[in-house]
Coordinates of C-alpha atoms in Angstrom, one line a residue:
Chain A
X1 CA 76.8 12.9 -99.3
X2 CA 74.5 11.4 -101.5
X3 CA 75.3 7.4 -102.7
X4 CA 73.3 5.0 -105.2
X5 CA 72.8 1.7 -105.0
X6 CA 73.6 -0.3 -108.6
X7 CA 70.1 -0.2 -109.4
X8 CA 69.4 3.4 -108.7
X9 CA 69.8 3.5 -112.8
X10 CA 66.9 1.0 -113.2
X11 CA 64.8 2.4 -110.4
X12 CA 65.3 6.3 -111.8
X13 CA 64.3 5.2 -115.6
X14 CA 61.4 3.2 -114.2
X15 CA 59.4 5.6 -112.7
X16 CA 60.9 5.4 -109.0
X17 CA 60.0 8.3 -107.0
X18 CA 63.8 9.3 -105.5
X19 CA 64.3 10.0 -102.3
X20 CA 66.7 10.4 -99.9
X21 CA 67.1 7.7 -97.2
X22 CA 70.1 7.8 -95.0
X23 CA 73.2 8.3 -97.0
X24 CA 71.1 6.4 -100.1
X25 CA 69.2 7.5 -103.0
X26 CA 65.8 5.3 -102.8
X27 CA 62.8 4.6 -104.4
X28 CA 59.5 5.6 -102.3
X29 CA 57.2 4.1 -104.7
X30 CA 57.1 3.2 -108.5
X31 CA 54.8 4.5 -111.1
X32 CA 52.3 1.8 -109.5
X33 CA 52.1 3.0 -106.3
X34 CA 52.0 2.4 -102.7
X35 CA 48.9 0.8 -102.5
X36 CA 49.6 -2.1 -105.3
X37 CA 53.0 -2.4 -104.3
X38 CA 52.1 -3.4 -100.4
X39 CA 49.3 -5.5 -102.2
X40 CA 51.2 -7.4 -104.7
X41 CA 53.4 -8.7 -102.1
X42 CA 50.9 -10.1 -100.6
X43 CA 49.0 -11.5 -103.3
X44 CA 51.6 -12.1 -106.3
X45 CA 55.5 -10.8 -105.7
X46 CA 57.0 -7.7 -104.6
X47 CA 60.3 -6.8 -106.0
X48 CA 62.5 -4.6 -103.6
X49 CA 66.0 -3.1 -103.8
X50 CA 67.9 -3.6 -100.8
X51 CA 71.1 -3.0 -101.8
X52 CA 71.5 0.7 -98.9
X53 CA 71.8 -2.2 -96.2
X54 CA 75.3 -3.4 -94.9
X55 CA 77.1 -6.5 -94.3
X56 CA 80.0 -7.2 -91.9
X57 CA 82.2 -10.2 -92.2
X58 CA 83.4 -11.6 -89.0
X59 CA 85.9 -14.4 -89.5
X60 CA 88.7 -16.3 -88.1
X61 CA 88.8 -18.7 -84.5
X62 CA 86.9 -16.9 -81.9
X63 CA 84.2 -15.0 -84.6
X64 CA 81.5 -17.1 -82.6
X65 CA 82.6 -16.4 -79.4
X66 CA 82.8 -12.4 -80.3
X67 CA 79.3 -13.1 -81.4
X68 CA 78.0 -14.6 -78.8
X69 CA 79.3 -12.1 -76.3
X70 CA 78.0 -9.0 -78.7
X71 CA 74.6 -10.2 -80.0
X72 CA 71.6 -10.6 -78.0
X73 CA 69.9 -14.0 -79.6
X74 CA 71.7 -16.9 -77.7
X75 CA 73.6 -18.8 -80.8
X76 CA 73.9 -21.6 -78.5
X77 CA 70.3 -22.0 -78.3
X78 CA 68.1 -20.3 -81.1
X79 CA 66.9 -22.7 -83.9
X80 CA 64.1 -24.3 -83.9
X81 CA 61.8 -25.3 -80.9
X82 CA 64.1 -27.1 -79.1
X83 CA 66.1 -24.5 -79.4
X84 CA 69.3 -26.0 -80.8
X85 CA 72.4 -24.3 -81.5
X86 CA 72.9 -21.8 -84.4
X87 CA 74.8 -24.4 -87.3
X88 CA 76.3 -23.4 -91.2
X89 CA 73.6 -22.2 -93.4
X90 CA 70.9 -20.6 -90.6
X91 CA 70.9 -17.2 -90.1
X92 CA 68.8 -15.8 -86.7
X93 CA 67.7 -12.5 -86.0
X94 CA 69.0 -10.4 -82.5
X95 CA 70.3 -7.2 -82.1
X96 CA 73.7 -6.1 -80.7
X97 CA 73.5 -3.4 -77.5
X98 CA 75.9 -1.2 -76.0
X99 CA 76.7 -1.2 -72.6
X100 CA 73.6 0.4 -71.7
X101 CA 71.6 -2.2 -72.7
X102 CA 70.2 0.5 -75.8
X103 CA 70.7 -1.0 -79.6
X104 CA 73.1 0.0 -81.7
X105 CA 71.4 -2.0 -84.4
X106 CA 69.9 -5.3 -85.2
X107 CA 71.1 -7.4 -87.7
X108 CA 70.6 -11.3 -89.1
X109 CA 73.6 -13.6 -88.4
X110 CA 74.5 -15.9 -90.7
X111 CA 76.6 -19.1 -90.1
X112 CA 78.7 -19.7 -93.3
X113 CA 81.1 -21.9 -91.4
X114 CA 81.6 -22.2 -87.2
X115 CA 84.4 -19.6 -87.7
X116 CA 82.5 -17.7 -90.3
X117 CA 79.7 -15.6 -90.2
X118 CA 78.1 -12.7 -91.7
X119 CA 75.9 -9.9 -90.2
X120 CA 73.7 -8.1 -92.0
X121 CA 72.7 -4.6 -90.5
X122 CA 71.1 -1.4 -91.8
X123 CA 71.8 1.4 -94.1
X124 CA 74.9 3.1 -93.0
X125 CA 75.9 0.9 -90.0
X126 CA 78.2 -1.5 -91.5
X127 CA 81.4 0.6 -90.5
X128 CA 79.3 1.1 -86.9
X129 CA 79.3 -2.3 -86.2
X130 CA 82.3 -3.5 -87.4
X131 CA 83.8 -1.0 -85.3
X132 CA 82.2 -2.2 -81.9
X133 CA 82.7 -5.6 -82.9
X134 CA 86.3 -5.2 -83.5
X135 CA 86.7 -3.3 -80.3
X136 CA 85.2 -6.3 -78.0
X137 CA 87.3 -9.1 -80.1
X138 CA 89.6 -10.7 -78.0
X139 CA 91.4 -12.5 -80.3
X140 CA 93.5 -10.7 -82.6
X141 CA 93.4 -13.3 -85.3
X142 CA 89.5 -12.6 -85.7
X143 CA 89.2 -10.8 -89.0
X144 CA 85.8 -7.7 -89.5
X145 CA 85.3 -6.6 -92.8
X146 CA 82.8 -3.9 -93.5
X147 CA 81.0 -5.2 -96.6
X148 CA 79.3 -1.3 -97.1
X149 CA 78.6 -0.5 -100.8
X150 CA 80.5 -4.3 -101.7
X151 CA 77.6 -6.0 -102.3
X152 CA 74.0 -5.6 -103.8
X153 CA 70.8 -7.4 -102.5
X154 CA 67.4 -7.8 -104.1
X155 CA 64.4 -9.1 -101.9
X156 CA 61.5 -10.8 -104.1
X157 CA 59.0 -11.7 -101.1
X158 CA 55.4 -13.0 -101.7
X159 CA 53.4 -15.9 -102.7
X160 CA 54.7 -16.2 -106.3
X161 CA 58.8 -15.7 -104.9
X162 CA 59.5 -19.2 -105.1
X163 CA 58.2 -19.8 -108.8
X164 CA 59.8 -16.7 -110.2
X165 CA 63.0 -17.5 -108.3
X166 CA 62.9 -21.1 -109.8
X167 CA 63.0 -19.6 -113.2
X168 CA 65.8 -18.0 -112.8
X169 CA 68.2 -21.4 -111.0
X170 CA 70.0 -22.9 -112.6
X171 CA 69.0 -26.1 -109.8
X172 CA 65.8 -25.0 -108.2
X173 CA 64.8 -28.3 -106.9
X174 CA 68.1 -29.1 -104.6
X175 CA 67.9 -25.2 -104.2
X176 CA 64.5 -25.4 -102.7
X177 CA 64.8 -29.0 -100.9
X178 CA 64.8 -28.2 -97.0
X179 CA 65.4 -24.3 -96.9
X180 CA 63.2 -23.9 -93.9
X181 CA 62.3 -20.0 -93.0
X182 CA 65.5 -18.7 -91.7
X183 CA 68.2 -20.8 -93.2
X184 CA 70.2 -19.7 -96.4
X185 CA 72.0 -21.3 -99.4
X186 CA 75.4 -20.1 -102.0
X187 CA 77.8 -17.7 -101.2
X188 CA 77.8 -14.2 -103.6
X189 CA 81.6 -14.7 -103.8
X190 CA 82.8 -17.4 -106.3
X191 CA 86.0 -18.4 -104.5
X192 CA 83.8 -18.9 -101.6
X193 CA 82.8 -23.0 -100.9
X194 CA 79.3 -22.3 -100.7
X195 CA 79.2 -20.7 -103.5
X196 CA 78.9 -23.8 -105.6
X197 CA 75.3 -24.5 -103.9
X198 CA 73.3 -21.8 -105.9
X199 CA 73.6 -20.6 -109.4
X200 CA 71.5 -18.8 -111.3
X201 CA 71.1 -19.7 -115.2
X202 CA 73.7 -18.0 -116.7
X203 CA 76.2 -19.0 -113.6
X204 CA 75.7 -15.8 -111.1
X205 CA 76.4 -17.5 -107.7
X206 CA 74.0 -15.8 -104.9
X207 CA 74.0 -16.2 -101.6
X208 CA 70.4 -16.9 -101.1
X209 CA 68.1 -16.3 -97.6
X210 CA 64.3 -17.3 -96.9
X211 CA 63.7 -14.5 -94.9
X212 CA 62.3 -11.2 -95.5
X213 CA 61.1 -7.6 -94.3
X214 CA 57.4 -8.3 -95.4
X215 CA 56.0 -11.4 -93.3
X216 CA 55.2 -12.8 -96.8
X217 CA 57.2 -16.0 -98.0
X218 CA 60.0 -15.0 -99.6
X219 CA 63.9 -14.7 -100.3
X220 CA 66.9 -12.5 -99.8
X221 CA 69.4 -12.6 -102.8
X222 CA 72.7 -11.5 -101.9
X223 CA 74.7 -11.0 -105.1
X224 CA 78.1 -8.8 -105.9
X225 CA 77.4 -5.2 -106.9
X226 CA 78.2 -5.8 -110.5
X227 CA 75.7 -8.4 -110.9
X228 CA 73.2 -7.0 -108.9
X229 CA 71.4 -5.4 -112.0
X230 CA 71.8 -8.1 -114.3
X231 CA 69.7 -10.5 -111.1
X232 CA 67.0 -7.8 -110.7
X233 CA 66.0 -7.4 -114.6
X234 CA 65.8 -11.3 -115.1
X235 CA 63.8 -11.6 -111.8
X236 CA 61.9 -9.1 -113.7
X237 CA 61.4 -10.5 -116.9
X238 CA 60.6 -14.1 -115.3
X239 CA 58.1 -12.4 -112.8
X240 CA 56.1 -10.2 -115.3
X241 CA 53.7 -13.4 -116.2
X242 CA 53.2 -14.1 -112.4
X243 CA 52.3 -10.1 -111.7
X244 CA 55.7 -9.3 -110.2
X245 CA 55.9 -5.4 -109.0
X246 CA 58.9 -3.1 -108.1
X247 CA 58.4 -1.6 -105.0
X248 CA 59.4 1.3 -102.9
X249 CA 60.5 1.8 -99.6
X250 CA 57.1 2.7 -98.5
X251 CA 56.0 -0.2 -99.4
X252 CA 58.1 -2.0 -97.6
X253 CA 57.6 0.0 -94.3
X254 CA 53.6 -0.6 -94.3
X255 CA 54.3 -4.5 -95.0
X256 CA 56.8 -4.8 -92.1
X257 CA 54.6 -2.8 -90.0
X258 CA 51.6 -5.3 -90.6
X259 CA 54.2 -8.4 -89.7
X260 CA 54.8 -6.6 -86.7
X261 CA 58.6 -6.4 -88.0
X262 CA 60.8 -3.4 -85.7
X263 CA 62.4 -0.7 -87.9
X264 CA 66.1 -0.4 -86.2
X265 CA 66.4 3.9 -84.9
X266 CA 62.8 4.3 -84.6
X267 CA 61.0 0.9 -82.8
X268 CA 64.0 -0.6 -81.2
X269 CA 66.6 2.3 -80.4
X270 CA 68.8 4.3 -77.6
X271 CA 66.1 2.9 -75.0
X272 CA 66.7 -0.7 -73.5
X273 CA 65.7 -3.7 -75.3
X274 CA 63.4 -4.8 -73.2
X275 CA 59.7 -5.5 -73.0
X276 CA 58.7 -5.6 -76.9
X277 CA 57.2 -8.0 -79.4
X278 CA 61.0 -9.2 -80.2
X279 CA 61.8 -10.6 -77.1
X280 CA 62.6 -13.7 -79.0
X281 CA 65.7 -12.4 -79.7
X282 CA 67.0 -12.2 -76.5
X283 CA 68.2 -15.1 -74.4
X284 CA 65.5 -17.0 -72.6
X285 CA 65.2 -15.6 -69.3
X286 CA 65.6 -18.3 -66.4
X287 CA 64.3 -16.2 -63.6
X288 CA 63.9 -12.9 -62.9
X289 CA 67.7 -11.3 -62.6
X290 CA 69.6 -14.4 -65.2
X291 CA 69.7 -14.9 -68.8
X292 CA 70.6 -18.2 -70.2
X293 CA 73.8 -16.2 -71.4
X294 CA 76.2 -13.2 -70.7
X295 CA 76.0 -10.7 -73.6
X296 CA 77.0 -7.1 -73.8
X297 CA 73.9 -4.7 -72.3
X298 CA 72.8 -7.1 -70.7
X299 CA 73.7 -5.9 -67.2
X300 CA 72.2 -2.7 -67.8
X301 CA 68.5 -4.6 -68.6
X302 CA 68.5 -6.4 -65.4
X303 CA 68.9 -3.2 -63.8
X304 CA 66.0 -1.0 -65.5
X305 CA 64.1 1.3 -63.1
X306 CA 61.5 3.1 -65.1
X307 CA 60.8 0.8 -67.8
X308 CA 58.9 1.5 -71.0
X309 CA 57.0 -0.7 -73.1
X310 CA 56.7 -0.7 -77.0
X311 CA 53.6 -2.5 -77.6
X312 CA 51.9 -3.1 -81.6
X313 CA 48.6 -1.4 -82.1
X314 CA 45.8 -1.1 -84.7
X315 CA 43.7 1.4 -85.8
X316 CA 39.7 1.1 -86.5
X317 CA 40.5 2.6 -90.5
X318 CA 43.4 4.0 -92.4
X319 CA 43.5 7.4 -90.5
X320 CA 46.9 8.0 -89.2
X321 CA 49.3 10.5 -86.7
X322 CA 53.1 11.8 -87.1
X323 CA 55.2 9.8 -85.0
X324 CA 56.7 13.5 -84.2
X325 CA 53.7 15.3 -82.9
X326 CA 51.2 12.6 -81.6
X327 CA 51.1 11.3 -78.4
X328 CA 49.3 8.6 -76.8
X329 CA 46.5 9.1 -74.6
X330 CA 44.9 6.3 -71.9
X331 CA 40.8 6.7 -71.5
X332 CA 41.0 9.6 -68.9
X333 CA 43.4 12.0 -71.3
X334 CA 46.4 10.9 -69.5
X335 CA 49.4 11.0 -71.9
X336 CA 51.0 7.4 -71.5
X337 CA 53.2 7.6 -74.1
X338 CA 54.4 8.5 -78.1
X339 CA 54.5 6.9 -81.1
X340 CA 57.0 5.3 -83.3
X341 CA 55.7 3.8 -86.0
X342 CA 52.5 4.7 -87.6
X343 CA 52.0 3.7 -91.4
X344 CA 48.2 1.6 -93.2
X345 CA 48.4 -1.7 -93.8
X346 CA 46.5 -1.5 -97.0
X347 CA 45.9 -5.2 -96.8
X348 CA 43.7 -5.5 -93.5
X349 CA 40.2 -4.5 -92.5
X350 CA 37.8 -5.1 -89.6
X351 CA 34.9 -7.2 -89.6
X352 CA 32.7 -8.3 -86.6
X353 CA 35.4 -7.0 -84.7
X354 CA 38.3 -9.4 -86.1
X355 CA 40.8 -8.0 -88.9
X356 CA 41.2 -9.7 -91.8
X357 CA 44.1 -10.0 -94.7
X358 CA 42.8 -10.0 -98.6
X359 CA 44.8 -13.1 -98.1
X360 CA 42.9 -14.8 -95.5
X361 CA 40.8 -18.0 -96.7
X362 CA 38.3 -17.3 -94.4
X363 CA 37.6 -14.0 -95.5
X364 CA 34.1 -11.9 -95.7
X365 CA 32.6 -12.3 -99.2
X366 CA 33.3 -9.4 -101.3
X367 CA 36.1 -7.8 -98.7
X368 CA 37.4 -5.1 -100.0
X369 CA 39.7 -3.8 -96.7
X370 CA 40.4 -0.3 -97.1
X371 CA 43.2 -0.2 -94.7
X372 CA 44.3 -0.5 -91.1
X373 CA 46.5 2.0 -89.7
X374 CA 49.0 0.6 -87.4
X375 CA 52.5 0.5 -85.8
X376 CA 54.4 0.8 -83.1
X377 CA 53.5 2.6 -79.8
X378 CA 56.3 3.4 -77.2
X379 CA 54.3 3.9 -73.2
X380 CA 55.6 4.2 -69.7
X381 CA 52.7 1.9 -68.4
X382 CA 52.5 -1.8 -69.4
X383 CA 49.1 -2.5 -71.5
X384 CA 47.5 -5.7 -72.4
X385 CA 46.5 -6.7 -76.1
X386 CA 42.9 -5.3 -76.1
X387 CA 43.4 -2.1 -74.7
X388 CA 42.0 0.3 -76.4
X389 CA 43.8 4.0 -76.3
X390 CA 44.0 7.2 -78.4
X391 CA 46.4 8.3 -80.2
X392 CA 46.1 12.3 -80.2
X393 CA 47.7 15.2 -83.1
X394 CA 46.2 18.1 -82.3
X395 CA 42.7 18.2 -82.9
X396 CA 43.0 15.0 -84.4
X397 CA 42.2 12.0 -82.0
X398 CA 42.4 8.4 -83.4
X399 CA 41.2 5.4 -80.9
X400 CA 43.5 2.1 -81.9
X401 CA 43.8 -1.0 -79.8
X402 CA 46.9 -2.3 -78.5
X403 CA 46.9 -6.3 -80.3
X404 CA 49.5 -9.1 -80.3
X405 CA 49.5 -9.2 -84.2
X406 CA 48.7 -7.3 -87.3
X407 CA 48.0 -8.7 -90.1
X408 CA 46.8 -12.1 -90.3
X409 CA 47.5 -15.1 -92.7
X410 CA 51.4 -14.0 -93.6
X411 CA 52.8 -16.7 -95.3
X412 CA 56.7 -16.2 -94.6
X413 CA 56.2 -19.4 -92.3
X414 CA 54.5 -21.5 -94.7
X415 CA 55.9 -24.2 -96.3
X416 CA 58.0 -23.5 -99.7
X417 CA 56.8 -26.9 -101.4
X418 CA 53.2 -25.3 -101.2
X419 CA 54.4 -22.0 -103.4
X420 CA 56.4 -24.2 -106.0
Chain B
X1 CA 56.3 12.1 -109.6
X2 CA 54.8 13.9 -112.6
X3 CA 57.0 16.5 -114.4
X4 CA 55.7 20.2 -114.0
X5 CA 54.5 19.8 -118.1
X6 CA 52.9 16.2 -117.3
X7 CA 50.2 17.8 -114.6
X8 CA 46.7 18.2 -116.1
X9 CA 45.9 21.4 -115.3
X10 CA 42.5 22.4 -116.3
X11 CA 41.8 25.8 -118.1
X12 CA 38.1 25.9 -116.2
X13 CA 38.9 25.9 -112.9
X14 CA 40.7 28.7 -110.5
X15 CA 43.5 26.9 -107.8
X16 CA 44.9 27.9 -104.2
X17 CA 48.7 28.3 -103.5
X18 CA 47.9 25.0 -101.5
X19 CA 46.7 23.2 -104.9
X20 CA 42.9 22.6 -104.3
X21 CA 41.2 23.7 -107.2
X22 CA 37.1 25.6 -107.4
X23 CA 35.0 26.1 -110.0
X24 CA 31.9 28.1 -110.5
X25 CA 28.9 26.8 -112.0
X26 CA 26.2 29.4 -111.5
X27 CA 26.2 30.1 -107.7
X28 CA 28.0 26.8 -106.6
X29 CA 31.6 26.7 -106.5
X30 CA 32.8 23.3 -106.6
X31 CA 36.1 22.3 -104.9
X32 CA 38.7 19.4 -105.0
X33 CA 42.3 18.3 -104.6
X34 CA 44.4 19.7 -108.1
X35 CA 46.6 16.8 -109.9
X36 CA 49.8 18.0 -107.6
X37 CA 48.6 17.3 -104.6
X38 CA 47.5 14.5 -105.2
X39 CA 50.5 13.1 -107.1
X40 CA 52.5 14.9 -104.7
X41 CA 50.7 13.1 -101.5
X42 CA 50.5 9.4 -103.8
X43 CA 47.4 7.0 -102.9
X44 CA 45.4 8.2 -100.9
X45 CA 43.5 6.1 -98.5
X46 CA 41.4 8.1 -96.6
X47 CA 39.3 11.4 -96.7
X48 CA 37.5 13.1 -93.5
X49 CA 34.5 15.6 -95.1
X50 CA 32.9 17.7 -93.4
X51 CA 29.1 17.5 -93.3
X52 CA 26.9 19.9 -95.3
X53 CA 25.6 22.8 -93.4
X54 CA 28.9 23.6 -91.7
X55 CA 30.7 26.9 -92.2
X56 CA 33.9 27.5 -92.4
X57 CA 35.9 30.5 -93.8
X58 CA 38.5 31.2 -96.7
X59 CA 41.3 29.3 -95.7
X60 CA 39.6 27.4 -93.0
X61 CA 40.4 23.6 -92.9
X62 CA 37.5 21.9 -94.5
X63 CA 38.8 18.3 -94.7
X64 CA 41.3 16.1 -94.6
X65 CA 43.0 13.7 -96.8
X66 CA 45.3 10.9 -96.1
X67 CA 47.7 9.5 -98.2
X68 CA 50.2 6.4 -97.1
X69 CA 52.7 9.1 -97.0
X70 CA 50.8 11.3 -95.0
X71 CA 47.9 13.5 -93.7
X72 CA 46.9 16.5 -95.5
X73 CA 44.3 19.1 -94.8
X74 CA 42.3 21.0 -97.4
X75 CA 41.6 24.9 -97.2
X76 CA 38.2 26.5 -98.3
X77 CA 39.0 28.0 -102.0
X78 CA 36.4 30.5 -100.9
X79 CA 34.3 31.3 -97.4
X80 CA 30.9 29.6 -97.3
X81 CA 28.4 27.0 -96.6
X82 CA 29.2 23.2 -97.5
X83 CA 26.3 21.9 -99.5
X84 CA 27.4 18.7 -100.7
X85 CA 30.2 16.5 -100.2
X86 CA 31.5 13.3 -102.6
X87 CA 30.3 10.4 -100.6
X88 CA 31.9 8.4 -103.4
X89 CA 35.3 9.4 -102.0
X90 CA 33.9 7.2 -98.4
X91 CA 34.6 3.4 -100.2
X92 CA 36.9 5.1 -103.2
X93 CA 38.9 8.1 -102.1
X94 CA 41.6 6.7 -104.7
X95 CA 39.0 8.5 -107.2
X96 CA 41.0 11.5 -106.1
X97 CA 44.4 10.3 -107.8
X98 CA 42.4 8.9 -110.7
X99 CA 39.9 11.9 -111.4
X100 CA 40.7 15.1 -109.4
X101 CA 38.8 17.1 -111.1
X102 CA 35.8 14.6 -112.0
X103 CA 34.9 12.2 -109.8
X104 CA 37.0 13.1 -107.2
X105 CA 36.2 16.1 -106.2
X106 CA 35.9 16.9 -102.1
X107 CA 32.9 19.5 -101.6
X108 CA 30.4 21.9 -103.0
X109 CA 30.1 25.3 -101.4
X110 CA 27.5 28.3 -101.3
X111 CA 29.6 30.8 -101.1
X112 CA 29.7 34.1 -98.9
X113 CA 31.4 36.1 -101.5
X114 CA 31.8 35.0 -104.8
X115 CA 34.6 37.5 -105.0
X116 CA 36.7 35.8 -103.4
X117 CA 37.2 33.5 -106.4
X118 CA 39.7 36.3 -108.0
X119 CA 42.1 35.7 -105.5
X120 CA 43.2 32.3 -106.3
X121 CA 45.2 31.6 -109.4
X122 CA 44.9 30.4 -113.4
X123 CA 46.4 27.3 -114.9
X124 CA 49.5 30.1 -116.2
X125 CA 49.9 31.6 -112.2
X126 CA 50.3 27.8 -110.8
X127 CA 52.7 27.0 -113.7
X128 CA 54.9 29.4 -112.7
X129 CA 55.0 29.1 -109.0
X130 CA 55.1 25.0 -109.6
X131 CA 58.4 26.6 -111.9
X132 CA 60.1 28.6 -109.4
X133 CA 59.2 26.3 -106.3
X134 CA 60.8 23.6 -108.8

């Protein structure tokens, strides 16, 4: 089974190089490739289709209670720092587990009402977790609806985003005015409220995110499959004076990689999620054996007996290993673990020791980074940012360092009024 | 990707069913990556060369070139000594996507046996294995 997203079209007469990703027909890279793709997203705007992932409605009296019970990211306490409860128009990342404590998938809720909310999961698991969430609803007047192949998104993520998107609104300043990082805007569906909040010029209601897959500032453009073309080539035509660049899905795997973002099935997976760089998005953890909420797995991680640790690590250049044959190595040749994600930030470099982004203000005069590999590692014994190990493929051996962060300077965080 | 007719090809030089491409000039044969590799493997970011002096034998790694998509190695066209390497290719090894055949070549080689060069295959041999691989 082979599907397309409503852009495969554009993507295929543009110089896309087609591959098959899940169920999907994707672009790897454009005619541009890799390199300047990863790069423009940092630098100008990266254009990406998104359309392969899936969305799952959950609505009705109860929908928040189901969540709560299902997902890992306590909604009663996850915005913000004083940790407030989820409200309408923020979305928070979390993943939802079975019962032994592995992930099924992660996902971004969002809040369109307190008995509303949408999750949006990965390519192919929009039937998976409608179907677990449906079999853990308690209340039979909760409706699911599988949104898979019903809806088209577009990401435009970098530093020129918010320009090229305000060319393209039809109200860009009330659009813009207090969407902090992880709050949303509109409604893709017309009969929908929200969907009143953002238009674009010619009357195309979105439902519009500031997140992203990238680290970089940025937006998520939700948009029904028979506009979703129509979006992409004017996001298009009013990026090409600020340097705006299709990219590919390889692109888009090397920037998350440097943001230290998980790829759901390969960084977070089968294994329980525990003891990784996302442990934001589980409940805070009161003492030792308590989370701040019940949730579904989460017996099963208080229980954990050998546990292993997925830890982010960066390389000394751009030289990398398969994820399927490498293994990792401590400093006596002691194989401590494998590998699961291993891609080059283009962006990054090392100097004097500290890496630095073509982005960073302070950065060397006349850097010209020629890449850090980096990724995920997956080890039985806990390590501590600093470490240094090797990550071995035959005769191949590759010293990285286990860090806290990848690439520096990212400006998904930053404030929007500073991009406009 | 290219198209099989897009590839530049060159008429000079002789190529391996693993697309590097040699060329003789006097008793030098000079080695790189061919346009399909390297359009097959995308930008690459990264090349490990061997240093001159070493040995290795027809079909013996010799280096290896790394792409964001992955890790290639790179087989000798023909047994011998390495004699020079591209150094260019250390702060530029994107020179290899822009000029395989130029600037981007890997290696230059004293052969063993200059023989060995009518073994690998013309522009018209590659064209049609690219052809009935594609």
């Amino acid at each position: 089974m082979s599907k397309k997203t409503p852009l495969f079209k554009w993507h295929a007469g543009h110089g896309g190089n087609i591959v098959s990703f899940g169920d999907y027909q994707m672009p790897l890279w454009y005619e541009a490739g890799v390199k300047k793709e990863h790069l423009s997203a940092i630098t100008s705007a990266g254009l990406f289709d998104t359309s392969h992932m899936a969305a799952v409605i959950v609505k009705g009296t109860g929908s928040f209670e189901l969540l709560q019970r299902c997902f890992t990211r306590d909604l009663n306490a996850c915005i913000g720092k004083e940790k407030s409860p989820i409200v309408s128009g923020r979305c928070v990342y979390g993943a939802f587990l079975n019962e032994n404590g592995g992930v099924i998938d992660d996902a971004i809720i969002y809040q369109i009402t307190p008995d509303e909310y949408i999750a949006v999961v990965n390519a192919g698991m929009g039937n998976v977790v409608a179907g677990h969430l449906d079999a853990h609803k308690e209340d039979a007047s909760i409706t699911i609806t599988d949104l898979t192949d019903k809806l088209g998104k577009i990401d435009i993520q970098g530093p020129m985003s918010p320009k090229i998107l305000s060319k393209i609104l039809n109200n860009p300043e009330t659009v813009f005015d207090n969407i902090a990082y992880f709050s949303f805007k509109g409604h893709f569906d017309s009969t929908s409220l929200q969907s009143q909040q953002v238009k674009l010029l010619d009357g195309t209601p979105v439902l519009l995110s500031r997140s992203g897959y990238t680290g970089e500032i940025g937006f998520e453009i939700f948009v029904l499959p028979e506009s979703t073309l129509k979006v992409w080539e004017m996001l298009m035509d009013a990026g090409e004076a600020f340097g705006i660049t299709p990219c590919g899905l390889a692109s888009r795997d090397s920037l998350r990689s440097g943001a230290v973002l998980p790829l759901s099935h390969q960084d977070i997976g089968e294994w329980p999620y525990l003891n990784h760089p996302w442990e934001f998005a589980l409940p805070q953890r009161d003492q030792e054996n308590s989370f701040s909420k019940n949730f579904l797995g989460m017996d099963a991680l208080l229980k954990i007996e050998s546990p292993v640790f997925t830890l982010p690590f960066v390389g000394n250049d751009p030289r990398k290993v398969s994820t399927e044959h490498a293994v990792v190595m401590d400093d006596k040749g002691n194989k401590i673990g494998t590998i699961l994600t291993c891609t080059t930030d283009m962006a990054i470099g090392k100097h004097n020791g500290r890496i630095y982004s073509i982005a960073s203000p302070d950065k060397p005069e006349g850097f010209t980074p020629r890449g850090l590999s980096c990724g995920f590692l997956k080890t039985t014994i806990a390590l501590n940012s600093g470490q240094s190990v090797v990550l071995k493929e035959g005769k191949r051996t590759i010293p990285v360092t286990i860090v806290s962060d990848i690439r520096p300077d990212r400006t998904a965080r930053k404030k929007l009024n500073d991009f406009i | 990707m290219k198209e099989i007719n897009e590839l530049n090809l060159p008429d000079d030089v002789r190529y391996t069913k693993d697309h590097e491409w040699a060329k003789v000039t006097g008793d030098v044969v000079k080695a790189g990556l061919d346009d399909y590799a390297q359009d097959q493997l995308s930008d690459i970011v990264f090349v490990e060369l061997p240093e001159p002096g070493d040995t290795f034998g027809k079909g013996e790694v010799f280096a290896t070139v790394e792409s964001v998509k992955a890790v290639s190695e790179c087989y000798m066209p023909v047994g011998g000594e390495i004699i020079a390497v591209n150094s260019k290719l250390e702060d530029d090894p994107g020179l290899i996507n822009t000029r395989p055949y130029e600037d981007g070549w890997l290696v230059e080689i004293k052969p063993d046996d200059l023989t060995e060069m009518d073994d690998l295959m013309d522009k018209a041999t590659v064209l049609k294995v690219l052809e009935g691989n594609g």
